[in-house]
Each structure stands twice: as C-alpha cells, then as structure tokens.
mmCIF file of C-alpha atoms and ligand atoms in Angstrom:
data_model
loop_
_atom_site.group_PDB
_atom_site.id
_atom_site.type_symbol
_atom_site.label_atom_id
_atom_site.label_comp_id
_atom_site.label_asym_id
_atom_site.label_seq_id
_atom_site.Cartn_x
_atom_site.Cartn_y
_atom_site.Cartn_z
ATOM 1 C CA MET A 181 56.013 223.623 198.351
ATOM 2 C CA HIS A 182 58.659 223.901 196.240
ATOM 3 C CA PHE A 183 59.513 225.552 193.112
ATOM 4 C CA ASP A 184 63.553 226.953 192.208
ATOM 5 C CA LEU A 185 61.941 230.341 190.938
ATOM 6 C CA PRO A 186 64.453 232.885 192.747
ATOM 7 C CA MET A 187 67.281 230.659 191.495
ATOM 8 C CA ASP A 188 66.173 231.407 188.217
ATOM 9 C CA LEU A 189 65.059 235.013 188.440
ATOM 10 C CA TYR A 190 68.576 235.386 189.642
ATOM 11 C CA GLU A 191 70.537 233.277 187.047
ATOM 12 C CA LYS A 192 68.759 235.725 184.370
ATOM 13 C CA ARG A 193 68.964 239.028 186.029
ATOM 14 C CA GLN A 194 70.187 240.839 183.000
ATOM 15 C CA ARG A 195 66.832 240.360 182.349
ATOM 16 C CA ARG A 196 63.183 242.010 183.173
ATOM 17 C CA ASP A 197 59.747 240.751 183.645
ATOM 18 C CA VAL A 198 60.479 236.992 183.644
ATOM 19 C CA LEU A 199 58.477 236.082 185.570
ATOM 20 C CA GLU A 200 55.394 237.668 184.057
ATOM 21 C CA THR A 201 56.716 235.903 180.481
ATOM 22 C CA GLU A 202 58.045 233.389 181.126
ATOM 23 C CA PHE A 203 56.525 231.736 184.617
ATOM 24 C CA SER A 204 52.543 233.547 185.112
ATOM 25 C CA PRO A 205 51.221 231.955 181.956
ATOM 26 C CA GLU A 206 52.350 228.465 183.753
ATOM 27 C CA PHE A 207 50.398 229.124 187.340
ATOM 28 C CA GLU A 208 47.333 230.772 185.732
ATOM 29 C CA ALA A 209 47.059 227.946 183.539
ATOM 30 C CA GLY A 210 47.246 225.828 186.194
ATOM 31 C CA ASN A 211 44.911 227.511 188.641
ATOM 32 C CA VAL A 212 48.432 228.008 191.331
ATOM 33 C CA SER A 213 48.080 230.433 194.093
ATOM 34 C CA VAL A 214 50.723 229.412 196.421
ATOM 35 C CA VAL A 215 54.313 228.958 195.826
ATOM 36 C CA GLY A 216 57.362 227.832 197.837
ATOM 37 C CA ALA A 217 59.583 229.941 196.459
ATOM 38 C CA ALA A 218 63.362 228.576 197.449
ATOM 39 C CA ILE A 219 65.881 230.623 197.662
ATOM 40 C CA TYR A 220 69.438 227.672 197.267
ATOM 41 C CA VAL A 221 72.627 228.776 196.195
ATOM 42 C CA GLU A 222 74.646 226.490 193.823
ATOM 43 C CA ASP A 223 77.874 224.845 194.851
ATOM 44 C CA ARG A 224 79.381 227.244 192.493
ATOM 45 C CA TYR A 225 78.637 230.161 194.148
ATOM 46 C CA LEU A 226 80.426 228.484 198.313
ATOM 47 C CA PRO A 227 81.222 229.376 199.870
ATOM 48 C CA LEU A 228 82.277 232.689 199.506
ATOM 49 C CA ASN A 229 79.308 234.617 197.543
ATOM 50 C CA GLY A 230 76.726 232.056 199.166
ATOM 51 C CA LEU A 231 74.565 235.409 201.652
ATOM 52 C CA ARG A 232 75.709 237.733 198.098
ATOM 53 C CA VAL A 233 73.735 235.604 196.574
ATOM 54 C CA ALA A 234 71.214 234.021 197.965
ATOM 55 C CA LEU A 235 70.515 238.003 198.869
ATOM 56 C CA ASP A 236 70.618 238.743 195.493
ATOM 57 C CA GLN A 237 67.724 236.476 195.298
ATOM 58 C CA VAL A 238 65.517 237.122 197.449
ATOM 59 C CA ALA A 239 66.084 241.111 195.373
ATOM 60 C CA ARG A 240 64.895 239.777 192.318
ATOM 61 C CA LEU A 241 61.981 238.387 193.438
ATOM 62 C CA TYR A 242 60.648 241.498 195.028
ATOM 63 C CA ALA A 243 61.625 243.836 192.282
ATOM 64 C CA GLU A 244 59.901 240.792 189.654
ATOM 65 C CA THR A 245 56.947 241.045 191.778
ATOM 66 C CA ALA A 246 56.813 244.109 192.182
ATOM 67 C CA ALA A 247 57.006 244.903 188.420
ATOM 68 C CA SER A 248 53.627 242.421 187.901
ATOM 69 C CA GLU A 249 49.838 242.499 189.295
ATOM 70 C CA ARG A 250 49.847 239.695 189.502
ATOM 71 C CA PHE A 251 51.660 237.613 192.838
ATOM 72 C CA ALA A 252 52.498 238.862 195.984
ATOM 73 C CA ILE A 253 55.284 237.796 198.953
ATOM 74 C CA CYS A 254 53.419 236.779 202.095
ATOM 75 C CA LYS A 255 54.660 237.006 205.233
ATOM 76 C CA ASN A 256 52.005 234.427 206.911
ATOM 77 C CA TYR A 257 48.413 233.082 206.540
ATOM 78 C CA ARG A 258 46.692 236.651 206.221
ATOM 79 C CA GLU A 259 48.256 237.771 203.674
ATOM 80 C CA ILE A 260 48.447 234.856 202.037
ATOM 81 C CA GLN A 261 44.176 234.715 202.399
ATOM 82 C CA ALA A 262 44.464 238.260 201.106
ATOM 83 C CA ALA A 263 46.343 237.396 198.017
ATOM 84 C CA ARG A 264 43.946 234.351 196.798
ATOM 85 C CA GLU A 265 40.876 236.559 197.249
ATOM 86 C CA THR A 266 42.491 238.837 195.346
ATOM 87 C CA GLY A 267 43.165 236.860 193.366
ATOM 88 C CA LYS A 268 47.163 237.301 193.155
ATOM 89 C CA ILE A 269 49.695 233.819 193.644
ATOM 90 C CA ALA A 270 51.547 233.731 197.012
ATOM 91 C CA PHE A 271 54.621 233.153 197.258
ATOM 92 C CA LEU A 272 56.269 231.869 200.079
ATOM 93 C CA ILE A 273 59.737 232.751 200.193
ATOM 94 C CA THR A 274 61.474 229.284 201.479
ATOM 95 C CA MET A 275 65.240 228.335 202.316
ATOM 96 C CA GLU A 276 66.991 224.985 200.793
ATOM 97 C CA GLY A 277 69.731 225.174 202.535
ATOM 98 C CA ILE A 278 71.388 227.538 205.281
ATOM 99 C CA GLU A 279 74.573 228.004 203.645
ATOM 100 C CA PRO A 280 73.470 232.132 202.919
ATOM 101 C CA LEU A 281 73.666 231.359 207.065
ATOM 102 C CA GLY A 282 77.320 230.702 207.527
ATOM 103 C CA THR A 283 77.369 229.934 211.240
ATOM 104 C CA ASP A 284 75.988 232.972 211.867
ATOM 105 C CA LEU A 285 72.403 233.054 213.134
ATOM 106 C CA ASN A 286 72.237 236.435 213.161
ATOM 107 C CA GLN A 287 71.197 236.024 209.711
ATOM 108 C CA LEU A 288 68.330 233.620 210.423
ATOM 109 C CA ARG A 289 66.614 237.142 211.397
ATOM 110 C CA VAL A 290 67.463 239.227 208.217
ATOM 111 C CA PHE A 291 65.840 236.400 206.101
ATOM 112 C CA TYR A 292 63.153 236.135 208.574
ATOM 113 C CA GLU A 293 62.134 239.512 208.209
ATOM 114 C CA LEU A 294 62.984 239.384 204.454
ATOM 115 C CA GLY A 295 59.989 237.290 204.562
ATOM 116 C CA VAL A 296 62.154 233.679 204.873
ATOM 117 C CA ARG A 297 59.256 231.173 206.100
ATOM 118 C CA ALA A 298 59.934 227.813 205.895
ATOM 119 C CA ILE A 299 63.578 226.521 206.496
ATOM 120 C CA GLY A 300 65.451 223.523 205.604
ATOM 121 C CA LEU A 301 68.569 222.666 207.228
ATOM 122 C CA THR A 302 70.219 221.101 204.069
ATOM 123 C CA HIS A 303 69.893 220.081 200.109
ATOM 124 C CA ALA A 304 72.480 216.378 199.498
ATOM 125 C CA ARG A 305 75.311 218.570 200.854
ATOM 126 C CA THR A 306 76.873 218.394 204.479
ATOM 127 C CA ASN A 307 77.304 221.937 205.953
ATOM 128 C CA ALA A 308 77.362 223.894 208.600
ATOM 129 C CA ALA A 309 74.010 222.858 210.314
ATOM 130 C CA GLY A 310 74.112 219.060 209.330
ATOM 131 C CA HIS A 311 74.200 216.630 206.340
ATOM 132 C CA GLY A 312 71.674 215.812 203.600
ATOM 133 C CA GLY A 313 70.287 212.249 202.211
ATOM 134 C CA VAL A 314 72.667 210.590 200.328
ATOM 135 C CA PHE A 315 70.718 209.127 196.668
ATOM 136 C CA ALA A 316 71.485 205.791 197.539
ATOM 137 C CA ALA A 317 69.466 203.182 199.681
ATOM 138 C CA SER A 318 72.603 203.657 202.713
ATOM 139 C CA GLY A 319 75.494 205.238 203.456
ATOM 140 C CA SER A 320 74.696 208.962 204.721
ATOM 141 C CA ALA A 321 76.199 210.575 207.618
ATOM 142 C CA ALA A 322 75.550 208.817 210.538
ATOM 143 C CA GLU A 323 75.757 211.794 212.758
ATOM 144 C CA GLY A 324 72.581 214.323 213.268
ATOM 145 C CA LEU A 325 72.504 218.180 213.642
ATOM 146 C CA THR A 326 75.857 220.205 214.262
ATOM 147 C CA PRO A 327 75.517 222.226 217.310
ATOM 148 C CA PHE A 328 74.989 225.096 214.997
ATOM 149 C CA GLY A 329 71.985 223.041 213.193
ATOM 150 C CA ARG A 330 70.118 222.680 216.254
ATOM 151 C CA GLU A 331 70.755 226.161 217.166
ATOM 152 C CA VAL A 332 69.218 227.145 214.024
ATOM 153 C CA VAL A 333 66.133 224.242 214.747
ATOM 154 C CA ARG A 334 65.305 225.954 218.229
ATOM 155 C CA GLU A 335 65.718 230.044 216.592
ATOM 156 C CA CYS A 336 63.313 229.100 214.201
ATOM 157 C CA GLU A 337 60.455 227.814 215.947
ATOM 158 C CA ALA A 338 60.578 230.409 218.289
ATOM 159 C CA LEU A 339 60.956 233.485 215.198
ATOM 160 C CA GLY A 340 58.007 231.281 213.203
ATOM 161 C CA VAL A 341 59.405 229.612 210.296
ATOM 162 C CA ILE A 342 58.639 226.294 209.295
ATOM 163 C CA ILE A 343 61.328 223.095 209.483
ATOM 164 C CA ASP A 344 61.668 221.721 206.292
ATOM 165 C CA LEU A 345 62.336 218.038 207.062
ATOM 166 C CA ALA A 346 63.200 217.601 202.972
ATOM 167 C CA HIS A 347 66.601 216.765 202.385
ATOM 168 C CA ILE A 348 68.261 216.003 205.703
ATOM 169 C CA ASN A 349 69.656 212.407 206.626
ATOM 170 C CA PRO A 350 67.800 210.164 208.525
ATOM 171 C CA ALA A 351 69.356 210.878 211.694
ATOM 172 C CA GLY A 352 69.456 214.780 211.237
ATOM 173 C CA PHE A 353 65.566 213.916 210.901
ATOM 174 C CA GLU A 354 64.830 212.112 213.610
ATOM 175 C CA GLU A 355 67.220 214.824 215.760
ATOM 176 C CA ILE A 356 65.083 217.295 215.066
ATOM 177 C CA LEU A 357 61.598 216.034 215.726
ATOM 178 C CA SER A 358 63.298 214.731 219.145
ATOM 179 C CA ILE A 359 64.004 218.594 219.843
ATOM 180 C CA THR A 360 60.842 220.366 218.383
ATOM 181 C CA THR A 361 57.360 220.498 219.165
ATOM 182 C CA LYS A 362 55.195 222.273 216.289
ATOM 183 C CA PRO A 363 53.802 220.226 213.280
ATOM 184 C CA PRO A 364 56.976 219.657 210.391
ATOM 185 C CA ILE A 365 56.393 219.669 207.107
ATOM 186 C CA VAL A 366 58.578 217.491 204.506
ATOM 187 C CA SER A 367 58.605 220.393 201.101
ATOM 188 C CA HIS A 368 59.040 217.771 198.492
ATOM 189 C CA THR A 369 60.204 213.956 198.510
ATOM 190 C CA ASN A 370 58.762 210.743 198.040
ATOM 191 C CA ALA A 371 57.844 207.613 199.503
ATOM 192 C CA ARG A 372 61.112 205.222 199.972
ATOM 193 C CA ARG A 373 59.123 202.664 199.176
ATOM 194 C CA TYR A 374 58.501 203.008 195.722
ATOM 195 C CA TYR A 375 61.936 204.865 194.917
ATOM 196 C CA ASP A 376 64.631 203.422 197.719
ATOM 197 C CA ILE A 377 67.009 206.406 198.353
ATOM 198 C CA GLU A 378 68.118 207.919 202.106
ATOM 199 C CA ARG A 379 67.049 211.397 200.432
ATOM 200 C CA ASN A 380 63.271 210.220 200.366
ATOM 201 C CA ILE A 381 61.535 209.694 203.328
ATOM 202 C CA SER A 382 60.773 205.818 204.796
ATOM 203 C CA ASP A 383 56.857 204.857 205.501
ATOM 204 C CA GLU A 384 58.622 205.012 209.799
ATOM 205 C CA GLN A 385 59.629 208.726 208.969
ATOM 206 C CA ILE A 386 55.794 208.967 207.187
ATOM 207 C CA ARG A 387 54.567 208.170 210.111
ATOM 208 C CA MET A 388 56.514 210.202 213.020
ATOM 209 C CA ILE A 389 55.053 212.887 210.110
ATOM 210 C CA GLY A 390 51.840 211.738 210.665
ATOM 211 C CA GLU A 391 51.608 211.501 214.662
ATOM 212 C CA ARG A 392 52.518 215.206 215.307
ATOM 213 C CA GLY A 393 49.904 216.318 212.487
ATOM 214 C CA GLY A 394 52.616 217.448 209.830
ATOM 215 C CA VAL A 395 52.137 217.588 206.088
ATOM 216 C CA ILE A 396 54.021 216.081 203.418
ATOM 217 C CA GLY A 397 54.563 217.325 199.985
ATOM 218 C CA VAL A 398 54.533 214.862 197.091
ATOM 219 C CA ASN A 399 57.469 215.587 194.536
ATOM 220 C CA SER A 400 57.174 214.971 190.876
ATOM 221 C CA ILE A 401 60.647 214.502 189.652
ATOM 222 C CA LEU A 402 61.916 211.524 192.231
ATOM 223 C CA VAL A 403 58.339 208.884 191.639
ATOM 224 C CA SER A 404 60.828 206.301 190.159
ATOM 225 C CA PRO A 405 64.202 205.315 189.393
ATOM 226 C CA ARG A 406 63.055 204.113 186.281
ATOM 227 C CA GLU A 407 61.638 206.786 183.514
ATOM 228 C CA GLU A 408 59.017 204.332 181.880
ATOM 229 C CA GLU A 409 57.675 204.318 186.101
ATOM 230 C CA SER A 410 57.421 208.570 186.108
ATOM 231 C CA THR A 411 54.492 208.964 185.903
ATOM 232 C CA LEU A 412 50.806 211.050 186.384
ATOM 233 C CA ASP A 413 49.556 207.511 188.283
ATOM 234 C CA HIS A 414 52.607 206.630 190.022
ATOM 235 C CA TYR A 415 52.749 210.165 191.267
ATOM 236 C CA ILE A 416 49.549 209.565 192.651
ATOM 237 C CA ASP A 417 50.015 206.021 193.975
ATOM 238 C CA HIS A 418 53.089 208.188 196.153
ATOM 239 C CA ILE A 419 49.867 210.455 197.897
ATOM 240 C CA ASP A 420 47.712 207.003 198.266
ATOM 241 C CA HIS A 421 50.802 205.625 199.764
ATOM 242 C CA ILE A 422 51.372 208.173 202.131
ATOM 243 C CA SER A 423 47.384 209.304 202.265
ATOM 244 C CA GLU A 424 47.337 204.848 203.920
ATOM 245 C CA LEU A 425 49.880 204.785 206.375
ATOM 246 C CA ILE A 426 48.832 208.639 207.857
ATOM 247 C CA GLY A 427 45.148 209.458 206.074
ATOM 248 C CA ILE A 428 44.505 211.955 203.719
ATOM 249 C CA ASN A 429 45.747 215.108 206.105
ATOM 250 C CA GLY A 430 48.696 214.242 205.635
ATOM 251 C CA VAL A 431 49.585 214.470 202.044
ATOM 252 C CA GLY A 432 50.153 217.537 200.193
ATOM 253 C CA ILE A 433 52.028 218.936 196.575
ATOM 254 C CA GLY A 434 55.860 219.573 196.629
ATOM 255 C CA PHE A 435 56.257 219.296 192.844
ATOM 256 C CA ASP A 436 59.615 221.435 193.187
ATOM 257 C CA PHE A 437 59.846 221.309 188.980
ATOM 258 C CA PHE A 438 63.144 221.479 187.461
ATOM 259 C CA ASP A 439 62.962 220.681 183.846
ATOM 260 C CA PHE A 440 62.488 224.578 183.086
ATOM 261 C CA ILE A 441 66.215 224.570 184.966
ATOM 262 C CA TYR A 442 67.530 221.165 183.385
ATOM 263 C CA ARG A 443 67.491 222.138 180.005
ATOM 264 C CA GLN A 444 69.118 225.169 180.029
ATOM 265 C CA TRP A 445 71.902 223.217 180.546
ATOM 266 C CA SER A 446 74.720 222.256 179.333
ATOM 267 C CA GLU A 447 75.148 218.245 178.050
ATOM 268 C CA SER A 448 78.000 217.939 180.800
ATOM 269 C CA ARG A 449 75.855 219.306 183.567
ATOM 270 C CA GLN A 450 73.229 217.303 183.119
ATOM 271 C CA LYS A 451 76.051 214.861 183.356
ATOM 272 C CA GLU A 452 77.664 215.568 186.893
ATOM 273 C CA LEU A 453 73.435 215.695 188.033
ATOM 274 C CA ALA A 454 73.538 212.266 187.234
ATOM 275 C CA ALA A 455 77.330 211.146 188.419
ATOM 276 C CA LYS A 456 76.612 213.545 191.510
ATOM 277 C CA PHE A 457 72.493 212.582 192.249
ATOM 278 C CA THR A 458 70.434 211.406 189.567
ATOM 279 C CA THR A 459 69.090 211.428 186.323
ATOM 280 C CA PRO A 460 65.732 212.993 186.824
ATOM 281 C CA HIS A 461 63.254 211.120 185.232
ATOM 282 C CA PHE A 462 60.323 214.249 184.451
ATOM 283 C CA ILE A 463 56.764 213.585 184.394
ATOM 284 C CA HIS A 464 55.199 214.399 180.369
ATOM 285 C CA ASP A 465 52.157 215.327 181.669
ATOM 286 C CA LEU A 466 53.306 216.831 185.172
ATOM 287 C CA THR A 467 56.608 218.829 183.725
ATOM 288 C CA ASN A 468 55.557 222.054 185.074
ATOM 289 C CA HIS A 469 52.608 224.270 187.075
ATOM 290 C CA SER A 470 50.324 224.202 184.050
ATOM 291 C CA HIS A 471 49.834 220.738 184.518
ATOM 292 C CA ALA A 472 48.482 220.956 188.068
ATOM 293 C CA ARG A 473 45.240 220.667 186.633
ATOM 294 C CA ASN A 474 46.656 217.129 184.783
ATOM 295 C CA LEU A 475 46.884 215.884 188.308
ATOM 296 C CA THR A 476 43.262 216.960 189.898
ATOM 297 C CA ARG A 477 41.798 215.536 186.463
ATOM 298 C CA ARG A 478 43.682 211.977 187.486
ATOM 299 C CA LEU A 479 42.439 212.786 191.025
ATOM 300 C CA ILE A 480 39.055 212.407 190.051
ATOM 301 C CA GLU A 481 39.472 209.357 187.863
ATOM 302 C CA ARG A 482 41.204 207.398 190.871
ATOM 303 C CA GLY A 483 38.190 207.709 192.565
ATOM 304 C CA PHE A 484 39.490 210.361 195.324
ATOM 305 C CA SER A 485 36.472 212.340 196.622
ATOM 306 C CA ASP A 486 36.690 216.154 196.144
ATOM 307 C CA ALA A 487 36.804 216.613 200.150
ATOM 308 C CA ASP A 488 40.236 214.072 199.652
ATOM 309 C CA ILE A 489 41.197 216.243 196.804
ATOM 310 C CA LYS A 490 40.524 219.524 198.035
ATOM 311 C CA LYS A 491 42.510 218.982 200.733
ATOM 312 C CA ILE A 492 45.722 217.716 199.041
ATOM 313 C CA LEU A 493 45.428 220.548 196.798
ATOM 314 C CA ARG A 494 45.831 223.040 199.197
ATOM 315 C CA GLY A 495 43.537 222.609 202.395
ATOM 316 C CA ASN A 496 46.538 220.377 203.959
ATOM 317 C CA TRP A 497 48.865 223.086 203.396
ATOM 318 C CA LEU A 498 46.823 225.882 204.046
ATOM 319 C CA ARG A 499 45.810 224.405 208.172
ATOM 320 C CA ILE A 500 49.605 224.108 208.575
ATOM 321 C CA PHE A 501 49.921 228.064 207.837
ATOM 322 C CA LYS A 502 46.680 228.843 209.451
ATOM 323 C CA GLU A 503 49.229 226.556 212.298
ATOM 324 C CA LEU A 504 52.681 228.269 212.228
ATOM 325 C CA LEU A 505 52.106 231.118 210.097
HETATM 326 ZN ZN1 ZN B 1 65.083 219.543 196.358
#
C-alpha cells in the first residue's frame, strides 16, 4: 500500500516505457496485484512547484499505464477486482503529504477526480495540515492538526478518500481518530517496540487502529535501527507483533521499497537523508517487489496458516477497499 512510483516516473519523464521495462518484471516476479502508488513531492520542488510536480506525477502514471497492457489505475473496489480478474496489476493512487493542495480544499476535489483514493496528511515535515512524527523516540510537535488539516480529513471522509495515518505525529494521530468514523489505515509503518521512533507506531496506537477495524501495512525499510537486525525474519516479527495485539485482520503489507531510488542518489544526498531522518536498512531478500514470494515462503516456514497468510498478503487490504471505496 505504499510505493514511490509516481515520483520515479516523474524523474524519468524524458524516457518512455519505464513502467513496462523497469517495474513490470519485478511486479510479475513477485505476483503483485495491487499497488498503492504514492504521489510525493520532494523538498526541492516546494513550495512553488508542489502542485505542478504532483500533477505531472499523475500524468506520467496515466501515460505509462496507457502504454502498457499490464496495468490499470483503479478508483474503487469493483475496478480493483476487475483488474485482478483480467490479470492486470491495479494501481490505487495515494498521496503522501498534502503539499500539492496548498491550503485549497478545492484541489482535494481535483485530485479525487484524478483518482486519488488514500491520503496521508504529512510526510516527516510540517505542512498546512499538521506535523510529521520525528525519526526519534520523542520530540514531535505537541500540536495535532491545523484547522485546514481537520477540513481535509472531513472532506476526505465525505468524498470517499481513505485517511492514511502513516507519518503523522502522535497528537495528530489521536486527533484524526477522534474526528473520523471509518476504519483507519496506516499504509506503511513499523512497530515502535522494535524501532522506537515517533514516525513508527506504539502498541497503544496499534490497538487504536485495531479497535476501529483498520489495517496496518508493515514497512520494509524501518524494521530495526540496526543493520544486522534488518532481516526478513524481523520483518515478520512486526507482522507477528501487530497480529498479537489486534488480531490477524489488522495487519497487511506496506513494503515502501526505496532501494531503487536510494541507489540513484549521490553519496551527498544519501548522507543528507541520514542526517535528516535515518539511514534506511534494506532487507537483502526483501528489497523490491520481485522478492515478495520470499516473504510468503518464510511466513509458511514460520507456521502461519494459509488463511492467515491470505489475509496478510491481500485479504485485509481488499476488505478495506471493499468497505471504503
Ligand atoms: Zn513514507
């Protein structure tokens, strides 16, 4: 439920068939059928070009999808099911950080019409809607949402856009739950029990999602602060932990594969990321979508039942889509 695909298509906008040549083989090898394609605007484009870059990302996703037989941009559960039945990979467009909206609620309607169906108010940085959780055990802003942030949340619920709680600071997390009624999702995150930063979620927050029938997607790049603990088994420990707290119905996949972007960066940019947030530790046998079957195999080896594996890999997200889209 989280993949920085539109951003990469935008950076490679001079090229054609990027989706077909670079991504399709990995999706196919991993037998991936639904992908949350996240609009995200990097700092260097803000504030002036946030809207333009976001629209261009959407444009590239549509153009690349149209150029291939293998993909479909889906706006509701019915379309997702139709894509799966015809062997196509379904993209659900999501937005990570509402910077493209500026402070104009009308833009939310525009992005809804373009197909955006899940929105996380913030990335790590503060914006017009609220504050991101810091990459440290404490120190996030004490305030919750701004008045604009509350408007965005209400409008999302009214339109039928899923509210994604990934990245939001603890105060914002609680506030969103207090003003919404539908099941919440956290598209890509990890348990603070294993990686204690406010960007991740605490046991109490996990329980809050569970009580509301929501789903938490487990992230592959913040599994542990220590490189040697960033393993497939430890990824499964996060799944296990969440399912012990709220049951198997509350946990799904939110890989957030990022290695393909990180490798394109200069060393200075990688250092900048480490200084600002953290050094991501990529799991060597869970680095891109072609590795998805490694997870399935290890879940079987760890004794998860077929019924539970089905829920983790797709059933829980499909239930959310059926209920909310
Ligand atoms: Zn993220």
